[in-house]
Amino acid sequence: MQYEAGSTIKNHCTNCYHDEQIITEIVPKEFSEKIVKMLWMECTKCGHTHSRLVQSADS
């Protein structure tokens, strides 16, 4: 799946449990075996900010 800043994804908020969030920033992270992306997301209902690691499509 391609992630882009500004796109809406289905992910549960840990604050209010709403299931829709907007990606605000994507930061690549390198580990010894893989490259992953840190997604920074904001809940569309309460505005709480979350982060999540996802596997990079480039690896």
Coordinates of N, CA, C and O in Angstrom, one line a residue:
M1 N 0.8 -1.2 0.0 CA 0.0 0.0 0.0 C 0.9 1.2 0.0 O 1.9 1.3 0.7
Q2 N 0.5 2.2 -0.8 CA 1.3 3.5 -0.9 C 0.6 4.5 0.1 O -0.6 4.7 0.2
Y3 N 1.5 5.0 0.9 CA 1.0 6.0 1.9 C 1.5 7.4 1.5 O 2.7 7.6 1.0
E4 N 0.6 8.4 1.5 CA 1.0 9.8 1.2 C 0.5 10.7 2.3 O -0.6 10.5 2.8
A5 N 1.3 11.7 2.5 CA 0.9 12.7 3.5 C -0.4 13.4 3.0 O -0.6 13.7 1.9
G6 N -1.4 13.6 3.9 CA -2.7 14.2 3.6 C -3.8 13.2 3.2 O -4.9 13.5 3.2
S7 N -3.4 11.9 3.1 CA -4.4 10.9 2.7 C -5.1 10.4 4.0 O -4.5 10.4 5.1
T8 N -6.3 9.9 3.9 CA -7.0 9.3 5.0 C -6.9 7.8 5.0 O -7.0 7.2 3.9
I9 N -6.7 7.2 6.2 CA -6.5 5.8 6.3 C -7.4 5.3 7.4 O -7.8 6.1 8.3
K10 N -7.7 4.0 7.4 CA -8.5 3.4 8.5 C -7.5 2.9 9.5 O -6.7 2.0 9.3
N11 N -7.6 3.5 10.7 CA -6.7 3.1 11.8 C -7.4 3.6 13.1 O -7.8 4.7 13.2
H12 N -7.5 2.7 14.1 CA -8.2 3.1 15.3 C -7.4 4.1 16.2 O -6.2 3.9 16.4
C13 N -8.0 5.2 16.6 CA -7.4 6.2 17.5 C -7.3 5.5 18.9 O -8.3 4.9 19.4
T14 N -6.2 5.7 19.5 CA -6.0 5.2 20.9 C -6.7 6.1 22.0 O -6.8 5.7 23.1
N15 N -7.1 7.2 21.6 CA -7.7 8.2 22.5 C -9.3 8.0 22.5 O -9.9 7.9 23.5
C16 N -9.9 8.1 21.3 CA -11.4 8.1 21.2 C -11.9 6.9 20.4 O -13.1 6.7 20.3
Y17 N -11.0 6.0 19.9 CA -11.4 4.8 19.1 C -12.1 5.1 17.8 O -12.7 4.1 17.2
H18 N -12.0 6.3 17.3 CA -12.5 6.6 16.0 C -11.7 5.9 15.0 O -10.5 5.7 15.2
D19 N -12.2 5.4 13.9 CA -11.4 4.6 12.9 C -10.9 5.3 11.7 O -10.6 4.6 10.7
E20 N -10.8 6.6 11.7 CA -10.3 7.3 10.5 C -9.3 8.3 10.9 O -9.5 9.1 11.8
Q21 N -8.1 8.3 10.3 CA -7.1 9.2 10.6 C -6.4 9.7 9.3 O -6.5 9.1 8.3
I22 N -5.8 10.9 9.4 CA -5.2 11.6 8.3 C -3.6 11.5 8.5 O -3.2 11.7 9.6
I23 N -2.9 11.0 7.5 CA -1.5 11.0 7.6 C -0.9 12.4 7.5 O -1.2 13.1 6.5
T24 N -0.2 12.8 8.5 CA 0.4 14.2 8.5 C 1.9 14.2 8.1 O 2.3 15.2 7.5
E25 N 2.6 13.1 8.3 CA 4.0 13.1 8.0 C 4.5 11.6 7.8 O 4.0 10.7 8.5
I26 N 5.4 11.4 6.9 CA 6.0 10.1 6.7 C 7.5 10.2 6.8 O 8.1 11.0 6.1
V27 N 8.1 9.4 7.8 CA 9.5 9.5 8.0 C 10.2 8.2 7.8 O 9.8 7.2 8.5
P28 N 11.1 8.0 6.9 CA 11.8 6.7 6.7 C 12.7 6.4 7.9 O 13.4 7.3 8.4
K29 N 12.8 5.2 8.3 CA 13.7 4.7 9.3 C 14.4 3.5 8.8 O 13.8 2.6 8.2
E30 N 15.7 3.5 9.0 CA 16.6 2.3 8.5 C 17.0 1.5 9.7 O 17.5 2.0 10.7
F31 N 16.8 0.2 9.6 CA 17.3 -0.8 10.5 C 18.3 -1.7 9.8 O 18.5 -1.6 8.6
S32 N 19.0 -2.6 10.5 CA 20.0 -3.4 9.8 C 19.4 -4.3 8.7 O 20.1 -4.5 7.7
E33 N 18.2 -4.8 8.9 CA 17.7 -5.7 7.8 C 16.7 -5.0 6.9 O 16.5 -5.5 5.8
K34 N 16.0 -4.0 7.4 CA 14.9 -3.5 6.6 C 14.8 -1.9 6.7 O 15.4 -1.3 7.6
I35 N 14.1 -1.4 5.7 CA 13.8 0.0 5.8 C 12.3 0.1 6.0 O 11.5 -0.5 5.3
V36 N 11.9 0.9 7.0 CA 10.4 1.0 7.3 C 10.1 2.5 7.3 O 11.0 3.3 7.2
K37 N 8.8 2.8 7.4 CA 8.4 4.2 7.4 C 7.6 4.4 8.7 O 6.8 3.5 9.1
M38 N 7.8 5.5 9.3 CA 7.1 5.9 10.5 C 6.0 6.8 10.0 O 6.3 7.9 9.4
L39 N 4.7 6.4 10.2 CA 3.6 7.2 9.8 C 3.2 8.1 11.0 O 2.9 7.5 12.1
W40 N 3.0 9.3 10.9 CA 2.5 10.2 11.9 C 1.1 10.5 11.4 O 0.9 11.0 10.3
M41 N 0.1 10.2 12.3 CA -1.3 10.4 11.9 C -2.1 11.2 12.9 O -1.7 11.2 14.1
E42 N -3.1 11.9 12.5 CA -4.0 12.7 13.3 C -5.4 12.2 13.2 O -5.9 12.0 12.1
C43 N -6.1 11.9 14.3 CA -7.5 11.5 14.3 C -8.3 12.6 13.8 O -8.2 13.7 14.1
T44 N -9.3 12.2 12.9 CA -10.2 13.2 12.3 C -11.3 13.6 13.2 O -11.9 14.6 13.0
K45 N -11.5 12.9 14.3 CA -12.5 13.3 15.3 C -12.0 14.1 16.5 O -12.5 15.2 16.7
C46 N -10.9 13.6 17.2 CA -10.5 14.3 18.4 C -9.1 15.0 18.2 O -8.7 15.8 19.0
G47 N -8.4 14.8 17.0 CA -7.2 15.5 16.8 C -6.0 14.9 17.4 O -4.9 15.5 17.3
H48 N -6.1 13.8 18.1 CA -5.0 13.2 18.8 C -4.0 12.6 17.8 O -4.3 12.1 16.8
T49 N -2.7 12.8 18.1 CA -1.6 12.4 17.1 C -1.1 11.0 17.5 O -0.9 10.7 18.7
H50 N -0.9 10.1 16.5 CA -0.4 8.8 16.7 C 0.7 8.5 15.8 O 0.9 9.2 14.8
S51 N 1.5 7.5 16.0 CA 2.5 7.1 15.1 C 2.4 5.6 14.9 O 2.0 4.8 15.8
R52 N 2.9 5.1 13.8 CA 2.9 3.6 13.5 C 4.0 3.3 12.5 O 4.2 4.1 11.6
L53 N 4.7 2.2 12.7 CA 5.7 1.8 11.8 C 5.0 0.9 10.7 O 4.2 0.0 11.1
V54 N 5.4 1.1 9.5 CA 4.9 0.2 8.4 C 6.1 -0.2 7.5 O 7.0 0.6 7.4
Q55 N 6.0 -1.3 6.9 CA 7.1 -1.8 6.0 C 7.1 -1.0 4.8 O 6.1 -0.7 4.2
S56 N 8.3 -0.6 4.4 CA 8.5 0.2 3.2 C 8.3 -0.6 1.9 O 8.7 -1.8 1.9
A57 N 7.6 -0.1 0.9 CA 7.4 -0.8 -0.4 C 8.7 -0.9 -1.1 O 8.9 -1.8 -2.0
D58 N 9.7 -0.1 -0.8 CA 11.0 -0.1 -1.5 C 11.9 -1.3 -1.0 O 12.8 -1.6 -1.7
S59 N 11.6 -1.9 0.1 CA 12.5 -2.9 0.6 C 12.1 -4.3 0.2 O 11.0 -4.5 -0.3

